[in-house]
Short mmCIF file of C-alpha atoms and ligand atoms in Angstrom, two decimals:
data_model
loop_
_atom_site.label_atom_id
_atom_site.label_comp_id
_atom_site.label_asym_id
_atom_site.label_seq_id
_atom_site.Cartn_x
_atom_site.Cartn_y
_atom_site.Cartn_z
CA MET A 1 -166.21 -122.02 139.20
CA SER A 2 -166.56 -125.30 137.35
CA GLU A 3 -170.02 -126.53 136.58
CA ALA A 4 -169.04 -130.03 137.69
CA GLY A 5 -168.27 -128.65 141.14
CA LEU A 6 -171.61 -126.92 141.20
CA ALA A 7 -173.47 -130.12 140.26
CA GLU A 8 -171.63 -132.07 142.94
CA ARG A 9 -172.35 -129.55 145.66
CA LEU A 10 -176.00 -129.36 144.65
CA ALA A 11 -176.28 -133.16 144.70
CA SER A 12 -174.63 -133.30 148.09
CA VAL A 13 -177.01 -130.72 149.58
CA ARG A 14 -180.00 -132.49 148.03
CA ALA A 15 -178.83 -135.73 149.66
CA GLY A 16 -178.42 -133.91 152.98
CA ILE A 17 -181.96 -132.54 152.70
CA ALA A 18 -183.39 -135.98 151.89
CA ASP A 19 -181.53 -137.43 154.85
CA ALA A 20 -182.78 -134.76 157.27
CA ALA A 21 -186.33 -135.06 155.94
CA ALA A 22 -186.22 -138.82 156.52
CA ALA A 23 -184.96 -138.24 160.06
CA ALA A 24 -187.90 -135.89 160.64
CA SER A 25 -190.39 -138.31 158.99
CA ARG A 26 -191.12 -135.64 156.41
CA SER A 27 -191.24 -135.74 152.63
CA PRO A 28 -188.37 -133.85 150.98
CA ASP A 29 -191.01 -132.65 148.50
CA ASP A 30 -192.47 -130.48 151.27
CA VAL A 31 -189.22 -128.53 151.49
CA THR A 32 -188.45 -125.85 148.88
CA THR A 33 -184.75 -125.19 148.40
CA ILE A 34 -183.97 -121.62 147.44
CA VAL A 35 -180.41 -121.24 146.16
CA VAL A 36 -179.10 -117.89 147.37
CA THR A 37 -177.00 -116.54 144.49
CA LYS A 38 -176.03 -113.08 145.77
CA PHE A 39 -172.73 -111.69 144.41
CA HIS A 40 -172.59 -114.48 141.80
CA PRO A 41 -173.09 -113.70 138.11
CA ALA A 42 -176.32 -114.42 136.23
CA SER A 43 -174.47 -117.20 134.38
CA LEU A 44 -174.31 -119.21 137.61
CA ILE A 45 -178.09 -118.98 137.92
CA ALA A 46 -178.44 -120.20 134.33
CA ASP A 47 -176.18 -123.16 135.21
CA LEU A 48 -178.37 -123.89 138.24
CA VAL A 49 -181.49 -123.92 136.07
CA GLY A 50 -179.75 -126.50 133.88
CA LEU A 51 -179.33 -128.61 137.03
CA GLY A 52 -183.03 -128.46 137.87
CA VAL A 53 -183.12 -125.49 140.25
CA HIS A 54 -186.35 -123.44 140.15
CA ASP A 55 -185.96 -121.09 143.12
CA VAL A 56 -183.25 -118.49 143.61
CA GLY A 57 -182.75 -115.89 146.33
CA GLU A 58 -181.08 -112.48 146.28
CA ASN A 59 -180.56 -109.95 149.05
CA ARG A 60 -179.66 -106.71 147.26
CA HIS A 61 -182.22 -104.89 145.16
CA GLN A 62 -180.10 -103.53 142.31
CA GLU A 63 -178.27 -106.78 141.79
CA ALA A 64 -181.48 -108.81 141.95
CA GLN A 65 -183.28 -106.49 139.56
CA ALA A 66 -180.51 -106.74 136.96
CA LYS A 67 -180.30 -110.54 137.15
CA ALA A 68 -184.07 -110.99 137.02
CA ALA A 69 -184.19 -108.82 133.90
CA GLU A 70 -181.31 -110.67 132.25
CA LEU A 71 -182.82 -114.08 133.01
CA ALA A 72 -186.47 -113.19 132.45
CA ALA A 73 -186.86 -116.00 129.90
CA LEU A 74 -185.90 -118.71 132.41
CA PRO A 75 -188.54 -120.53 134.48
CA LEU A 76 -187.46 -119.17 137.86
CA THR A 77 -189.15 -118.11 141.07
CA TRP A 78 -187.33 -115.08 142.50
CA HIS A 79 -187.10 -114.74 146.27
CA PHE A 80 -186.01 -111.46 147.85
CA VAL A 81 -184.39 -112.35 151.19
CA GLY A 82 -182.50 -109.18 152.16
CA GLN A 83 -183.34 -106.12 154.19
CA LEU A 84 -185.64 -103.93 152.15
CA GLN A 85 -185.86 -100.13 152.10
CA SER A 86 -189.44 -98.88 151.88
CA LYS A 87 -188.58 -96.59 148.99
CA LYS A 88 -187.40 -99.61 146.98
CA ALA A 89 -190.41 -101.76 147.86
CA ARG A 90 -192.44 -101.16 144.72
CA GLN A 91 -189.47 -101.88 142.49
CA VAL A 92 -188.77 -105.16 144.28
CA ARG A 93 -192.42 -106.10 143.95
CA ALA A 94 -192.07 -105.80 140.17
CA TYR A 95 -189.70 -108.79 139.84
CA ALA A 96 -189.83 -110.71 143.12
CA ASP A 97 -192.30 -113.58 143.37
CA VAL A 98 -191.74 -113.96 147.11
CA ILE A 99 -190.51 -111.38 149.65
CA HIS A 100 -189.07 -112.93 152.83
CA SER A 101 -188.18 -109.81 154.78
CA ILE A 102 -191.28 -107.90 155.88
CA ASP A 103 -190.33 -106.54 159.27
CA ARG A 104 -192.14 -103.24 159.89
CA SER A 105 -195.37 -101.33 159.26
CA SER A 106 -193.86 -98.82 156.87
CA LEU A 107 -192.79 -101.67 154.60
CA VAL A 108 -196.26 -103.22 154.68
CA SER A 109 -197.74 -99.90 153.53
CA ALA A 110 -195.10 -99.52 150.84
CA LEU A 111 -195.77 -103.03 149.48
CA ALA A 112 -199.56 -102.89 149.69
CA SER A 113 -201.12 -102.79 146.25
CA GLU A 114 -204.34 -103.34 144.34
CA GLU A 115 -202.27 -105.22 141.76
CA GLN A 116 -201.62 -108.95 141.75
CA ALA A 117 -200.82 -110.28 145.22
CA VAL A 118 -197.21 -111.08 146.10
CA ASP A 119 -196.29 -113.97 148.42
CA CYS A 120 -194.45 -112.87 151.53
CA PHE A 121 -192.98 -113.84 154.88
CA VAL A 122 -192.75 -111.81 158.06
CA GLN A 123 -189.12 -111.85 159.20
CA LEU A 124 -188.48 -112.48 162.89
CA ASN A 125 -185.48 -111.06 164.70
CA LEU A 126 -184.23 -113.69 167.14
CA THR A 127 -181.50 -111.43 168.53
CA ASP A 128 -181.59 -108.26 170.65
CA ASP A 129 -179.82 -106.33 167.88
CA PRO A 130 -182.33 -104.24 165.86
CA GLY A 131 -179.73 -103.92 163.09
CA ARG A 132 -180.15 -107.59 162.19
CA GLY A 133 -183.54 -107.00 160.56
CA GLY A 134 -186.81 -108.62 161.51
CA VAL A 135 -189.53 -107.85 164.01
CA GLY A 136 -189.07 -108.92 167.62
CA PRO A 137 -191.39 -111.60 169.04
CA ALA A 138 -193.31 -108.93 170.99
CA GLY A 139 -194.26 -107.09 167.80
CA LEU A 140 -195.06 -110.16 165.72
CA SER A 141 -198.80 -110.45 166.20
CA ALA A 142 -199.50 -106.79 165.41
CA LEU A 143 -197.36 -106.88 162.27
CA VAL A 144 -199.02 -110.11 161.10
CA ASP A 145 -202.39 -108.37 161.44
CA GLU A 146 -201.19 -105.49 159.29
CA VAL A 147 -199.97 -107.85 156.57
CA LEU A 148 -203.25 -109.78 156.65
CA THR A 149 -205.32 -106.64 156.19
CA ALA A 150 -203.08 -104.99 153.55
CA PRO A 151 -204.24 -105.48 149.96
CA GLY A 152 -201.95 -107.38 147.61
CA LEU A 153 -199.93 -109.33 150.18
CA ARG A 154 -200.37 -113.08 150.71
CA LEU A 155 -198.73 -114.14 153.96
CA LEU A 156 -197.05 -117.55 153.66
CA GLY A 157 -195.43 -117.65 157.09
CA LEU A 158 -192.38 -116.62 159.09
CA MET A 159 -188.72 -116.22 158.11
CA ALA A 160 -185.69 -116.14 160.42
CA VAL A 161 -181.91 -116.36 160.54
CA ALA A 162 -180.43 -118.30 163.46
CA PRO A 163 -178.39 -116.03 165.78
CA LEU A 164 -174.64 -116.66 165.91
CA ASP A 165 -174.68 -117.18 169.67
CA GLU A 166 -177.54 -119.66 169.97
CA GLU A 167 -177.75 -123.30 169.03
CA PRO A 168 -179.59 -123.23 165.66
CA ARG A 169 -181.96 -126.03 166.57
CA ARG A 170 -183.16 -124.10 169.63
CA ALA A 171 -183.55 -120.92 167.62
CA PHE A 172 -185.59 -122.75 164.95
CA ALA A 173 -187.77 -124.31 167.63
CA ARG A 174 -188.56 -120.78 168.82
CA VAL A 175 -189.61 -119.83 165.29
CA ARG A 176 -191.88 -122.89 165.11
CA GLU A 177 -193.48 -121.99 168.45
CA LEU A 178 -194.01 -118.37 167.37
CA SER A 179 -195.57 -119.66 164.15
CA GLU A 180 -197.97 -121.77 166.21
CA SER A 181 -198.75 -118.71 168.35
CA ILE A 182 -200.17 -116.87 165.31
CA ARG A 183 -202.07 -119.90 163.95
CA SER A 184 -205.54 -118.76 165.05
CA GLN A 185 -204.86 -115.29 163.67
CA ALA A 186 -203.30 -116.45 160.38
CA PRO A 187 -204.39 -120.07 159.77
CA ASP A 188 -202.86 -120.19 156.28
CA ALA A 189 -199.45 -118.75 157.21
CA VAL A 190 -197.86 -122.10 158.01
CA ALA A 191 -194.61 -121.83 156.03
CA LEU A 192 -191.23 -121.50 157.76
CA SER A 193 -188.33 -119.94 155.84
CA MET A 194 -185.29 -120.97 157.85
CA GLY A 195 -182.07 -122.93 157.42
CA MET A 196 -178.90 -121.91 155.57
CA SER A 197 -175.73 -123.74 154.47
CA GLN A 198 -174.54 -124.51 158.01
CA ASP A 199 -177.83 -125.25 159.75
CA TYR A 200 -180.38 -126.53 157.24
CA ARG A 201 -180.55 -129.96 158.85
CA ASP A 202 -181.65 -128.46 162.18
CA ALA A 203 -184.15 -126.28 160.33
CA ILE A 204 -185.72 -129.29 158.60
CA LEU A 205 -185.95 -131.10 161.95
CA GLU A 206 -187.92 -128.10 163.29
CA GLY A 207 -190.29 -127.95 160.33
CA ALA A 208 -188.67 -125.61 157.77
CA THR A 209 -190.60 -125.47 154.49
CA HIS A 210 -188.23 -123.06 152.70
CA LEU A 211 -184.45 -123.38 152.98
CA ARG A 212 -182.22 -120.49 151.87
CA ILE A 213 -178.91 -122.07 150.93
CA GLY A 214 -175.97 -120.18 149.44
CA THR A 215 -172.35 -121.24 149.73
CA ALA A 216 -172.94 -124.96 150.31
CA ILE A 217 -174.27 -125.05 146.74
CA THR A 218 -172.65 -122.09 144.98
CA GLY A 219 -169.22 -122.33 146.57
CA ASN A 220 -167.63 -119.26 148.11
CA ARG A 221 -169.11 -115.95 147.11
CA PRO A 222 -167.03 -113.54 145.03
CA LYS A 223 -166.29 -110.27 146.83
CA PRO A 224 -169.21 -107.83 146.64
CA HIS A 225 -168.69 -104.96 144.22
C1 PLP B 1 -176.75 -115.05 152.16
C2 PLP B 1 -178.03 -115.45 152.81
C3 PLP B 1 -178.37 -116.82 152.96
C4 PLP B 1 -177.46 -117.96 152.53
O1 PLP B 1 -176.33 -118.04 153.36
P1 PLP B 1 -175.27 -119.25 153.24
O2 PLP B 1 -174.64 -119.27 154.58
O3 PLP B 1 -174.36 -118.89 152.14
O4 PLP B 1 -176.05 -120.48 152.96
C5 PLP B 1 -179.58 -117.11 153.55
N1 PLP B 1 -180.43 -116.15 153.98
C6 PLP B 1 -180.15 -114.84 153.84
C7 PLP B 1 -181.12 -113.83 154.36
C8 PLP B 1 -178.94 -114.45 153.27
O5 PLP B 1 -178.65 -113.15 153.14
#
């Protein structure tokens, strides 16, 4: 992958974000772009840092752990965005600055700690398929309460992936409404982690504060190994 191509794609996405923010009468500075670098080598992340990227996202523990160790000297914020096994929770906590995928009680218990607090999101499942990860809307309020009372977790807000069979803008509006529904319970959890390569404009229009963008910036992912 040529670095020139990477710079061009990054510039193009940044322009798209600025354009969507303007359309939403929002400041692009209120939107954090996380570049999702899964399956790509650590060298790509180093190239991204050279282009001014501060936030990267990974979805597989072993891969993320190895890259975070290799790139420990770089000024990066590491976001864990994938499904997380409870038995791996403490290891992820050791390198991740932000965990986007809290979706069940057992994971809250596994991540709870008297150590330094870790920023986190509760992941919503907007589909009827439990295999997609995330808590259903009916279980949201109870899970939010558990996160709020667990030591060592600082709840930033909600995370979601738009379903394949729903218009993204509608799906993101649902996330915004669910976020408003927990406002009295969790007044500080106002962040919305939503929007990927294909739908980040819609996400910004519905109030996304954290975009998770992979291929539009990195180019196609190498095959997983
Ligand atoms: C891979 C991934 C992304 C980025 O997807 P693209 O379509 O490549 O932008 C975002 N969020 C999660 C949870 C992912 O696993």
